[in-house]
Amino acid sequence: MKVKQLILATAGAMAVLALAGCSFGDAASKVPPTATGSLESLAAKAKCKPAIQTDTDTIRQAICTNSDGKFVLVTFSTDRGQREWINEAKDYGGYYLVGRKWVADGSKDLVTNLRGTLGGDIEIGTDHHAHGG
């Protein structure tokens, strides 16, 4: 009888933790505050030298390569411009690390690793298996 009570108490405690949004070994607790700044400052934090592809008043985009691989780093002048870009880009699939007025686009592993440096939230695009040519 005491074993059954212990099991029920343990299960109840785990349910309370789950409902509270806690988990054992929560990786999110290792995410730093979301980085801010220019494309160059974000690239420096990500340990890459940006190869600028687009440089306008509203959007700056660069190809970056660091020890984890190659990714696209984009900064925006407005939150709305950023959200419009993300919504359109997500139609093509992919993984996006999203910060305040910036996005890093790369592989799942690269984006996950980059999050440990830049913070932010990961968004996943829609996976279209078949595209018309």
mmCIF file of N, CA and C in Angstrom:
data_model
loop_
_atom_site.group_PDB
_atom_site.id
_atom_site.type_symbol
_atom_site.label_atom_id
_atom_site.label_comp_id
_atom_site.label_asym_id
_atom_site.label_seq_id
_atom_site.Cartn_x
_atom_site.Cartn_y
_atom_site.Cartn_z
ATOM 1 N N MET A 1 0.812 -1.195 0.000
ATOM 2 C CA MET A 1 0.000 0.000 0.000
ATOM 3 C C MET A 1 0.858 1.263 0.000
ATOM 4 N N LYS A 2 1.957 1.270 0.741
ATOM 5 C CA LYS A 2 2.821 2.446 0.799
ATOM 6 C C LYS A 2 3.510 2.683 -0.550
ATOM 7 N N VAL A 3 3.856 1.626 -1.271
ATOM 8 C CA VAL A 3 4.484 1.764 -2.585
ATOM 9 C C VAL A 3 3.513 2.443 -3.553
ATOM 10 N N LYS A 4 2.256 2.018 -3.508
ATOM 11 C CA LYS A 4 1.248 2.610 -4.384
ATOM 12 C C LYS A 4 1.090 4.101 -4.073
ATOM 13 N N GLN A 5 1.082 4.480 -2.813
ATOM 14 C CA GLN A 5 0.961 5.886 -2.439
ATOM 15 C C GLN A 5 2.169 6.686 -2.918
ATOM 16 N N LEU A 6 3.370 6.110 -2.836
ATOM 17 C CA LEU A 6 4.587 6.771 -3.294
ATOM 18 C C LEU A 6 4.534 6.993 -4.803
ATOM 19 N N ILE A 7 4.087 5.981 -5.521
ATOM 20 C CA ILE A 7 3.976 6.101 -6.983
ATOM 21 C C ILE A 7 2.977 7.196 -7.336
ATOM 22 N N LEU A 8 1.828 7.203 -6.671
ATOM 23 C CA LEU A 8 0.823 8.224 -6.946
ATOM 24 C C LEU A 8 1.337 9.623 -6.602
ATOM 25 N N ALA A 9 2.054 9.755 -5.500
ATOM 26 C CA ALA A 9 2.603 11.055 -5.101
ATOM 27 C C ALA A 9 3.639 11.530 -6.116
ATOM 28 N N THR A 10 4.502 10.633 -6.592
ATOM 29 C CA THR A 10 5.512 10.980 -7.588
ATOM 30 C C THR A 10 4.848 11.385 -8.901
ATOM 31 N N ALA A 11 3.856 10.631 -9.325
ATOM 32 C CA ALA A 11 3.137 10.953 -10.560
ATOM 33 C C ALA A 11 2.437 12.303 -10.426
ATOM 34 N N GLY A 12 1.866 12.568 -9.280
ATOM 35 C CA GLY A 12 1.204 13.850 -9.055
ATOM 36 C C GLY A 12 2.180 15.012 -9.108
ATOM 37 N N ALA A 13 3.354 14.842 -8.505
ATOM 38 C CA ALA A 13 4.368 15.891 -8.527
ATOM 39 C C ALA A 13 4.851 16.151 -9.953
ATOM 40 N N MET A 14 5.023 15.095 -10.735
ATOM 41 C CA MET A 14 5.461 15.254 -12.122
ATOM 42 C C MET A 14 4.385 15.970 -12.938
ATOM 43 N N ALA A 15 3.119 15.663 -12.678
ATOM 44 C CA ALA A 15 2.026 16.327 -13.386
ATOM 45 C C ALA A 15 1.997 17.810 -13.054
ATOM 46 N N VAL A 16 2.236 18.161 -11.806
ATOM 47 C CA VAL A 16 2.260 19.574 -11.406
ATOM 48 C C VAL A 16 3.401 20.295 -12.114
ATOM 49 N N LEU A 17 4.577 19.671 -12.175
ATOM 50 C CA LEU A 17 5.710 20.284 -12.875
ATOM 51 C C LEU A 17 5.409 20.463 -14.352
ATOM 52 N N ALA A 18 4.800 19.469 -14.963
ATOM 53 C CA ALA A 18 4.469 19.552 -16.390
ATOM 54 C C ALA A 18 3.477 20.682 -16.641
ATOM 55 N N LEU A 19 2.471 20.794 -15.783
ATOM 56 C CA LEU A 19 1.481 21.857 -15.948
ATOM 57 C C LEU A 19 2.088 23.229 -15.709
ATOM 58 N N ALA A 20 3.112 23.295 -14.888
ATOM 59 C CA ALA A 20 3.764 24.574 -14.600
ATOM 60 C C ALA A 20 4.758 24.946 -15.693
ATOM 61 N N GLY A 21 4.926 24.082 -16.681
ATOM 62 C CA GLY A 21 5.842 24.373 -17.778
ATOM 63 C C GLY A 21 7.277 24.021 -17.457
ATOM 64 N N CYS A 22 7.507 23.258 -16.417
ATOM 65 C CA CYS A 22 8.848 22.853 -16.040
ATOM 66 C C CYS A 22 9.162 21.490 -16.640
ATOM 67 N N SER A 23 10.435 21.270 -16.871
ATOM 68 C CA SER A 23 10.843 19.940 -17.312
ATOM 69 C C SER A 23 12.222 19.662 -16.766
ATOM 70 N N PHE A 24 12.580 18.415 -16.749
ATOM 71 C CA PHE A 24 13.882 18.037 -16.254
ATOM 72 C C PHE A 24 14.906 18.315 -17.336
ATOM 73 N N GLY A 25 16.015 19.019 -16.992
ATOM 74 C CA GLY A 25 17.045 19.326 -17.976
ATOM 75 C C GLY A 25 16.545 20.272 -19.057
ATOM 76 N N ASP A 26 15.764 21.264 -18.693
ATOM 77 C CA ASP A 26 15.181 22.203 -19.648
ATOM 78 C C ASP A 26 16.269 22.970 -20.392
ATOM 79 N N ALA A 27 16.411 22.703 -21.704
ATOM 80 C CA ALA A 27 17.426 23.359 -22.523
ATOM 81 C C ALA A 27 17.163 24.855 -22.635
ATOM 82 N N ALA A 28 15.919 25.271 -22.535
ATOM 83 C CA ALA A 28 15.589 26.689 -22.660
ATOM 84 C C ALA A 28 16.247 27.516 -21.558
ATOM 85 N N SER A 29 16.556 26.900 -20.420
ATOM 86 C CA SER A 29 17.187 27.646 -19.339
ATOM 87 C C SER A 29 18.608 28.056 -19.692
ATOM 88 N N LYS A 30 19.192 27.475 -20.740
ATOM 89 C CA LYS A 30 20.553 27.799 -21.163
ATOM 90 C C LYS A 30 20.580 28.828 -22.287
ATOM 91 N N VAL A 31 19.427 29.345 -22.680
ATOM 92 C CA VAL A 31 19.351 30.323 -23.755
ATOM 93 C C VAL A 31 19.618 31.710 -23.173
ATOM 94 N N PRO A 32 20.583 32.436 -23.749
ATOM 95 C CA PRO A 32 20.880 33.775 -23.230
ATOM 96 C C PRO A 32 19.799 34.771 -23.639
ATOM 97 N N PRO A 33 19.818 35.955 -23.055
ATOM 98 C CA PRO A 33 18.888 36.996 -23.501
ATOM 99 C C PRO A 33 19.094 37.233 -25.002
ATOM 100 N N THR A 34 18.025 37.566 -25.692
ATOM 101 C CA THR A 34 18.096 37.762 -27.136
ATOM 102 C C THR A 34 19.001 38.942 -27.478
ATOM 103 N N ALA A 35 19.951 38.693 -28.381
ATOM 104 C CA ALA A 35 20.890 39.716 -28.812
ATOM 105 C C ALA A 35 20.180 40.790 -29.625
ATOM 106 N N THR A 36 20.748 41.977 -29.616
ATOM 107 C CA THR A 36 20.250 43.082 -30.428
ATOM 108 C C THR A 36 21.443 43.744 -31.099
ATOM 109 N N GLY A 37 21.160 44.574 -32.079
ATOM 110 C CA GLY A 37 22.233 45.340 -32.700
ATOM 111 C C GLY A 37 22.234 45.236 -34.209
ATOM 112 N N SER A 38 23.289 45.764 -34.788
ATOM 113 C CA SER A 38 23.444 45.784 -36.239
ATOM 114 C C SER A 38 23.773 44.391 -36.765
ATOM 115 N N LEU A 39 23.675 44.239 -38.067
ATOM 116 C CA LEU A 39 24.028 42.969 -38.698
ATOM 117 C C LEU A 39 25.471 42.604 -38.342
ATOM 118 N N GLU A 40 26.363 43.580 -38.384
ATOM 119 C CA GLU A 40 27.772 43.322 -38.079
ATOM 120 C C GLU A 40 27.981 42.894 -36.630
ATOM 121 N N SER A 41 27.267 43.519 -35.696
ATOM 122 C CA SER A 41 27.444 43.139 -34.286
ATOM 123 C C SER A 41 26.872 41.753 -34.016
ATOM 124 N N LEU A 42 25.732 41.427 -34.652
ATOM 125 C CA LEU A 42 25.172 40.082 -34.499
ATOM 126 C C LEU A 42 26.102 39.041 -35.107
ATOM 127 N N ALA A 43 26.676 39.351 -36.268
ATOM 128 C CA ALA A 43 27.617 38.436 -36.921
ATOM 129 C C ALA A 43 28.846 38.221 -36.044
ATOM 130 N N ALA A 44 29.334 39.270 -35.413
ATOM 131 C CA ALA A 44 30.499 39.143 -34.534
ATOM 132 C C ALA A 44 30.185 38.222 -33.357
ATOM 133 N N LYS A 45 28.985 38.350 -32.787
ATOM 134 C CA LYS A 45 28.590 37.472 -31.686
ATOM 135 C C LYS A 45 28.484 36.018 -32.151
ATOM 136 N N ALA A 46 28.072 35.831 -33.417
ATOM 137 C CA ALA A 46 27.940 34.483 -33.991
ATOM 138 C C ALA A 46 29.264 33.968 -34.539
ATOM 139 N N LYS A 47 30.319 34.773 -34.398
ATOM 140 C CA LYS A 47 31.671 34.409 -34.853
ATOM 141 C C LYS A 47 31.723 34.136 -36.355
ATOM 142 N N CYS A 48 31.147 35.063 -37.119
ATOM 143 C CA CYS A 48 31.230 34.953 -38.572
ATOM 144 C C CYS A 48 31.482 36.324 -39.176
ATOM 145 N N LYS A 49 32.077 36.325 -40.360
ATOM 146 C CA LYS A 49 32.279 37.560 -41.110
ATOM 147 C C LYS A 49 31.190 37.600 -42.175
ATOM 148 N N PRO A 50 30.282 38.579 -42.088
ATOM 149 C CA PRO A 50 29.149 38.593 -43.016
ATOM 150 C C PRO A 50 29.553 39.005 -44.433
ATOM 151 N N ALA A 51 29.069 38.251 -45.419
ATOM 152 C CA ALA A 51 29.213 38.617 -46.825
ATOM 153 C C ALA A 51 27.881 39.257 -47.216
ATOM 154 N N ILE A 52 27.836 40.580 -47.246
ATOM 155 C CA ILE A 52 26.602 41.324 -47.475
ATOM 156 C C ILE A 52 26.037 41.028 -48.866
ATOM 157 N N GLN A 53 24.754 40.651 -48.904
ATOM 158 C CA GLN A 53 24.043 40.367 -50.149
ATOM 159 C C GLN A 53 23.051 41.470 -50.488
ATOM 160 N N THR A 54 22.387 42.023 -49.468
ATOM 161 C CA THR A 54 21.391 43.078 -49.642
ATOM 162 C C THR A 54 21.658 44.142 -48.594
ATOM 163 N N ASP A 55 21.669 45.410 -49.024
ATOM 164 C CA ASP A 55 21.937 46.501 -48.098
ATOM 165 C C ASP A 55 21.058 47.692 -48.479
ATOM 166 N N THR A 56 19.852 47.754 -47.883
ATOM 167 C CA THR A 56 18.928 48.857 -48.148
ATOM 168 C C THR A 56 18.529 49.492 -46.824
ATOM 169 N N ASP A 57 17.697 50.509 -46.890
ATOM 170 C CA ASP A 57 17.230 51.169 -45.669
ATOM 171 C C ASP A 57 16.348 50.273 -44.818
ATOM 172 N N THR A 58 15.657 49.302 -45.449
ATOM 173 C CA THR A 58 14.677 48.497 -44.720
ATOM 174 C C THR A 58 15.158 47.092 -44.374
ATOM 175 N N ILE A 59 16.131 46.565 -45.124
ATOM 176 C CA ILE A 59 16.604 45.199 -44.900
ATOM 177 C C ILE A 59 18.085 45.089 -45.261
ATOM 178 N N ARG A 60 18.805 44.344 -44.423
ATOM 179 C CA ARG A 60 20.203 44.020 -44.701
ATOM 180 C C ARG A 60 20.329 42.511 -44.560
ATOM 181 N N GLN A 61 20.953 41.895 -45.546
ATOM 182 C CA GLN A 61 21.063 40.434 -45.558
ATOM 183 C C GLN A 61 22.481 40.036 -45.904
ATOM 184 N N ALA A 62 22.989 39.027 -45.195
ATOM 185 C CA ALA A 62 24.347 38.551 -45.430
ATOM 186 C C ALA A 62 24.400 37.032 -45.319
ATOM 187 N N ILE A 63 25.369 36.460 -46.003
ATOM 188 C CA ILE A 63 25.688 35.044 -45.845
ATOM 189 C C ILE A 63 26.794 34.983 -44.797
ATOM 190 N N CYS A 64 26.621 34.137 -43.815
ATOM 191 C CA CYS A 64 27.603 33.976 -42.745
ATOM 192 C C CYS A 64 28.043 32.513 -42.682
ATOM 193 N N THR A 65 29.283 32.302 -42.340
ATOM 194 C CA THR A 65 29.788 30.954 -42.099
ATOM 195 C C THR A 65 30.583 30.984 -40.800
ATOM 196 N N ASN A 66 30.246 30.058 -39.916
ATOM 197 C CA ASN A 66 31.038 29.896 -38.695
ATOM 198 C C ASN A 66 31.367 28.411 -38.541
ATOM 199 N N SER A 67 31.852 28.014 -37.402
ATOM 200 C CA SER A 67 32.275 26.618 -37.213
ATOM 201 C C SER A 67 31.112 25.630 -37.323
ATOM 202 N N ASP A 68 29.869 26.104 -37.179
ATOM 203 C CA ASP A 68 28.701 25.232 -37.299
ATOM 204 C C ASP A 68 28.200 25.100 -38.739
ATOM 205 N N GLY A 69 28.609 26.006 -39.617
ATOM 206 C CA GLY A 69 28.177 25.946 -41.010
ATOM 207 C C GLY A 69 27.763 27.297 -41.555
ATOM 208 N N LYS A 70 27.019 27.253 -42.667
ATOM 209 C CA LYS A 70 26.602 28.462 -43.380
ATOM 210 C C LYS A 70 25.150 28.787 -43.058
ATOM 211 N N PHE A 71 24.866 30.094 -42.886
ATOM 212 C CA PHE A 71 23.509 30.544 -42.630
ATOM 213 C C PHE A 71 23.318 31.942 -43.181
ATOM 214 N N VAL A 72 22.062 32.342 -43.285
ATOM 215 C CA VAL A 72 21.711 33.682 -43.732
ATOM 216 C C VAL A 72 21.338 34.496 -42.497
ATOM 217 N N LEU A 73 21.894 35.687 -42.399
ATOM 218 C CA LEU A 73 21.589 36.593 -41.299
ATOM 219 C C LEU A 73 20.936 37.836 -41.899
ATOM 220 N N VAL A 74 19.759 38.195 -41.389
ATOM 221 C CA VAL A 74 18.998 39.312 -41.939
ATOM 222 C C VAL A 74 18.594 40.248 -40.801
ATOM 223 N N THR A 75 18.771 41.561 -41.035
ATOM 224 C CA THR A 75 18.271 42.543 -40.077
ATOM 225 C C THR A 75 17.237 43.425 -40.780
ATOM 226 N N PHE A 76 16.320 43.965 -39.987
ATOM 227 C CA PHE A 76 15.184 44.717 -40.511
ATOM 228 C C PHE A 76 15.069 46.054 -39.792
ATOM 229 N N SER A 77 14.534 47.060 -40.489
ATOM 230 C CA SER A 77 14.344 48.363 -39.865
ATOM 231 C C SER A 77 13.045 48.411 -39.053
ATOM 232 N N THR A 78 12.090 47.504 -39.365
ATOM 233 C CA THR A 78 10.814 47.504 -38.636
ATOM 234 C C THR A 78 10.409 46.085 -38.245
ATOM 235 N N ASP A 79 9.625 45.985 -37.181
ATOM 236 C CA ASP A 79 9.079 44.688 -36.766
ATOM 237 C C ASP A 79 8.144 44.136 -37.839
ATOM 238 N N ARG A 80 7.364 45.015 -38.456
ATOM 239 C CA ARG A 80 6.426 44.575 -39.485
ATOM 240 C C ARG A 80 7.167 43.986 -40.686
ATOM 241 N N GLY A 81 8.225 44.649 -41.111
ATOM 242 C CA GLY A 81 9.022 44.143 -42.230
ATOM 243 C C GLY A 81 9.607 42.773 -41.914
ATOM 244 N N GLN A 82 10.053 42.604 -40.683
ATOM 245 C CA GLN A 82 10.583 41.315 -40.255
ATOM 246 C C GLN A 82 9.507 40.240 -40.317
ATOM 247 N N ARG A 83 8.335 40.507 -39.781
ATOM 248 C CA ARG A 83 7.264 39.510 -39.746
ATOM 249 C C ARG A 83 6.813 39.149 -41.156
ATOM 250 N N GLU A 84 6.719 40.134 -42.039
ATOM 251 C CA GLU A 84 6.343 39.855 -43.426
ATOM 252 C C GLU A 84 7.385 38.954 -44.098
ATOM 253 N N TRP A 85 8.668 39.231 -43.856
ATOM 254 C CA TRP A 85 9.749 38.430 -44.429
ATOM 255 C C TRP A 85 9.667 36.993 -43.915
ATOM 256 N N ILE A 86 9.495 36.833 -42.604
ATOM 257 C CA ILE A 86 9.425 35.496 -42.004
ATOM 258 C C ILE A 86 8.226 34.727 -42.565
ATOM 259 N N ASN A 87 7.074 35.371 -42.600
ATOM 260 C CA ASN A 87 5.876 34.686 -43.085
ATOM 261 C C ASN A 87 6.053 34.202 -44.518
ATOM 262 N N GLU A 88 6.690 35.004 -45.348
ATOM 263 C CA GLU A 88 6.924 34.603 -46.736
ATOM 264 C C GLU A 88 7.994 33.516 -46.815
ATOM 265 N N ALA A 89 9.074 33.665 -46.069
ATOM 266 C CA ALA A 89 10.175 32.700 -46.103
ATOM 267 C C ALA A 89 9.747 31.334 -45.586
ATOM 268 N N LYS A 90 8.886 31.312 -44.563
ATOM 269 C CA LYS A 90 8.467 30.043 -43.964
ATOM 270 C C LYS A 90 7.707 29.158 -44.939
ATOM 271 N N ASP A 91 7.155 29.742 -46.002
ATOM 272 C CA ASP A 91 6.489 28.941 -47.029
ATOM 273 C C ASP A 91 7.467 27.996 -47.723
ATOM 274 N N TYR A 92 8.751 28.297 -47.639
ATOM 275 C CA TYR A 92 9.777 27.484 -48.303
ATOM 276 C C TYR A 92 10.414 26.467 -47.354
ATOM 277 N N GLY A 93 9.902 26.368 -46.147
ATOM 278 C CA GLY A 93 10.460 25.437 -45.177
ATOM 279 C C GLY A 93 11.619 26.082 -44.441
ATOM 280 N N GLY A 94 12.390 25.279 -43.748
ATOM 281 C CA GLY A 94 13.584 25.777 -43.071
ATOM 282 C C GLY A 94 13.388 26.044 -41.596
ATOM 283 N N TYR A 95 14.482 26.468 -41.001
ATOM 284 C CA TYR A 95 14.534 26.777 -39.574
ATOM 285 C C TYR A 95 15.019 28.208 -39.417
ATOM 286 N N TYR A 96 14.341 28.956 -38.559
ATOM 287 C CA TYR A 96 14.611 30.374 -38.392
ATOM 288 C C TYR A 96 14.800 30.696 -36.921
ATOM 289 N N LEU A 97 15.915 31.348 -36.617
ATOM 290 C CA LEU A 97 16.141 31.869 -35.282
ATOM 291 C C LEU A 97 15.733 33.334 -35.342
ATOM 292 N N VAL A 98 14.766 33.714 -34.512
ATOM 293 C CA VAL A 98 14.154 35.032 -34.618
ATOM 294 C C VAL A 98 14.438 35.849 -33.361
ATOM 295 N N GLY A 99 15.003 37.025 -33.573
ATOM 296 C CA GLY A 99 15.231 37.983 -32.503
ATOM 297 C C GLY A 99 14.509 39.270 -32.818
ATOM 298 N N ARG A 100 14.783 40.317 -32.074
ATOM 299 C CA ARG A 100 14.136 41.616 -32.306
ATOM 300 C C ARG A 100 14.775 42.268 -33.513
ATOM 301 N N LYS A 101 14.046 42.296 -34.616
ATOM 302 C CA LYS A 101 14.450 42.891 -35.889
ATOM 303 C C LYS A 101 15.614 42.158 -36.555
ATOM 304 N N TRP A 102 15.756 40.863 -36.277
ATOM 305 C CA TRP A 102 16.733 40.054 -36.996
ATOM 306 C C TRP A 102 16.274 38.607 -37.089
ATOM 307 N N VAL A 103 16.805 37.912 -38.094
ATOM 308 C CA VAL A 103 16.515 36.491 -38.310
ATOM 309 C C VAL A 103 17.796 35.822 -38.795
ATOM 310 N N ALA A 104 18.045 34.616 -38.308
ATOM 311 C CA ALA A 104 19.106 33.758 -38.850
ATOM 312 C C ALA A 104 18.407 32.530 -39.426
ATOM 313 N N ASP A 105 18.750 32.185 -40.654
ATOM 314 C CA ASP A 105 18.118 31.085 -41.376
ATOM 315 C C ASP A 105 19.188 30.050 -41.699
ATOM 316 N N GLY A 106 18.988 28.833 -41.214
ATOM 317 C CA GLY A 106 19.966 27.775 -41.472
ATOM 318 C C GLY A 106 19.389 26.420 -41.124
ATOM 319 N N SER A 107 20.273 25.434 -41.046
ATOM 320 C CA SER A 107 19.842 24.076 -40.713
ATOM 321 C C SER A 107 19.333 24.021 -39.272
ATOM 322 N N LYS A 108 18.613 22.968 -38.970
ATOM 323 C CA LYS A 108 18.063 22.799 -37.617
ATOM 324 C C LYS A 108 19.177 22.834 -36.570
ATOM 325 N N ASP A 109 20.241 22.070 -36.786
ATOM 326 C CA ASP A 109 21.338 22.021 -35.813
ATOM 327 C C ASP A 109 22.037 23.371 -35.686
ATOM 328 N N LEU A 110 22.281 24.026 -36.815
ATOM 329 C CA LEU A 110 22.966 25.315 -36.782
ATOM 330 C C LEU A 110 22.128 26.345 -36.030
ATOM 331 N N VAL A 111 20.847 26.422 -36.335
ATOM 332 C CA VAL A 111 19.959 27.379 -35.670
ATOM 333 C C VAL A 111 19.882 27.087 -34.175
ATOM 334 N N THR A 112 19.818 25.814 -33.819
ATOM 335 C CA THR A 112 19.774 25.430 -32.402
ATOM 336 C C THR A 112 21.055 25.859 -31.694
ATOM 337 N N ASN A 113 22.207 25.616 -32.315
ATOM 338 C CA ASN A 113 23.484 26.022 -31.722
ATOM 339 C C ASN A 113 23.611 27.536 -31.642
ATOM 340 N N LEU A 114 23.178 28.229 -32.687
ATOM 341 C CA LEU A 114 23.253 29.687 -32.727
ATOM 342 C C LEU A 114 22.384 30.310 -31.636
ATOM 343 N N ARG A 115 21.296 29.646 -31.302
ATOM 344 C CA ARG A 115 20.415 30.137 -30.240
ATOM 345 C C ARG A 115 21.158 30.209 -28.903
ATOM 346 N N GLY A 116 22.116 29.320 -28.699
ATOM 347 C CA GLY A 116 22.916 29.349 -27.476
ATOM 348 C C GLY A 116 23.823 30.565 -27.388
ATOM 349 N N THR A 117 24.038 31.237 -28.518
ATOM 350 C CA THR A 117 24.861 32.447 -28.563
ATOM 351 C C THR A 117 24.025 33.707 -28.655
ATOM 352 N N LEU A 118 23.023 33.697 -29.540
ATOM 353 C CA LEU A 118 22.241 34.901 -29.818
ATOM 354 C C LEU A 118 20.904 34.967 -29.093
ATOM 355 N N GLY A 119 20.484 33.857 -28.468
ATOM 356 C CA GLY A 119 19.155 33.843 -27.865
ATOM 357 C C GLY A 119 18.111 33.775 -28.963
ATOM 358 N N GLY A 120 16.933 34.301 -28.713
ATOM 359 C CA GLY A 120 15.879 34.309 -29.713
ATOM 360 C C GLY A 120 14.992 33.084 -29.636
ATOM 361 N N ASP A 121 14.061 33.015 -30.577
ATOM 362 C CA ASP A 121 13.095 31.920 -30.647
ATOM 363 C C ASP A 121 13.229 31.216 -31.987
ATOM 364 N N ILE A 122 13.057 29.914 -31.982
ATOM 365 C CA ILE A 122 13.130 29.135 -33.212
ATOM 366 C C ILE A 122 11.740 28.995 -33.805
ATOM 367 N N GLU A 123 11.633 29.310 -35.097
ATOM 368 C CA GLU A 123 10.400 29.102 -35.843
ATOM 369 C C GLU A 123 10.724 28.144 -36.986
ATOM 370 N N ILE A 124 9.774 27.276 -37.299
ATOM 371 C CA ILE A 124 9.973 26.259 -38.329
ATOM 372 C C ILE A 124 9.027 26.531 -39.482
ATOM 373 N N GLY A 125 9.582 26.514 -40.688
ATOM 374 C CA GLY A 125 8.787 26.760 -41.880
ATOM 375 C C GLY A 125 7.975 25.545 -42.281
ATOM 376 N N THR A 126 7.059 25.776 -43.190
ATOM 377 C CA THR A 126 6.239 24.715 -43.756
ATOM 378 C C THR A 126 7.092 23.904 -44.710
ATOM 379 N N ASP A 127 7.059 22.597 -44.604
ATOM 380 C CA ASP A 127 7.881 21.739 -45.453
ATOM 381 C C ASP A 127 7.076 21.335 -46.684
ATOM 382 N N HIS A 128 7.447 21.885 -47.829
ATOM 383 C CA HIS A 128 6.808 21.512 -49.093
ATOM 384 C C HIS A 128 7.691 20.484 -49.785
ATOM 385 N N HIS A 129 7.207 19.256 -49.887
ATOM 386 C CA HIS A 129 8.006 18.213 -50.504
ATOM 387 C C HIS A 129 8.039 18.318 -52.018
ATOM 388 N N ALA A 130 6.984 18.833 -52.617
ATOM 389 C CA ALA A 130 6.931 18.907 -54.079
ATOM 390 C C ALA A 130 6.741 20.353 -54.514
ATOM 391 N N HIS A 131 7.642 20.829 -55.335
ATOM 392 C CA HIS A 131 7.532 22.159 -55.908
ATOM 393 C C HIS A 131 7.427 22.012 -57.425
ATOM 394 N N GLY A 132 6.550 22.741 -57.992
ATOM 395 C CA GLY A 132 6.425 22.750 -59.443
ATOM 396 C C GLY A 132 7.599 23.481 -60.050
ATOM 397 N N GLY A 133 8.090 23.037 -61.229
ATOM 398 C CA GLY A 133 9.301 23.598 -61.796
ATOM 399 C C GLY A 133 9.028 24.779 -62.574
#
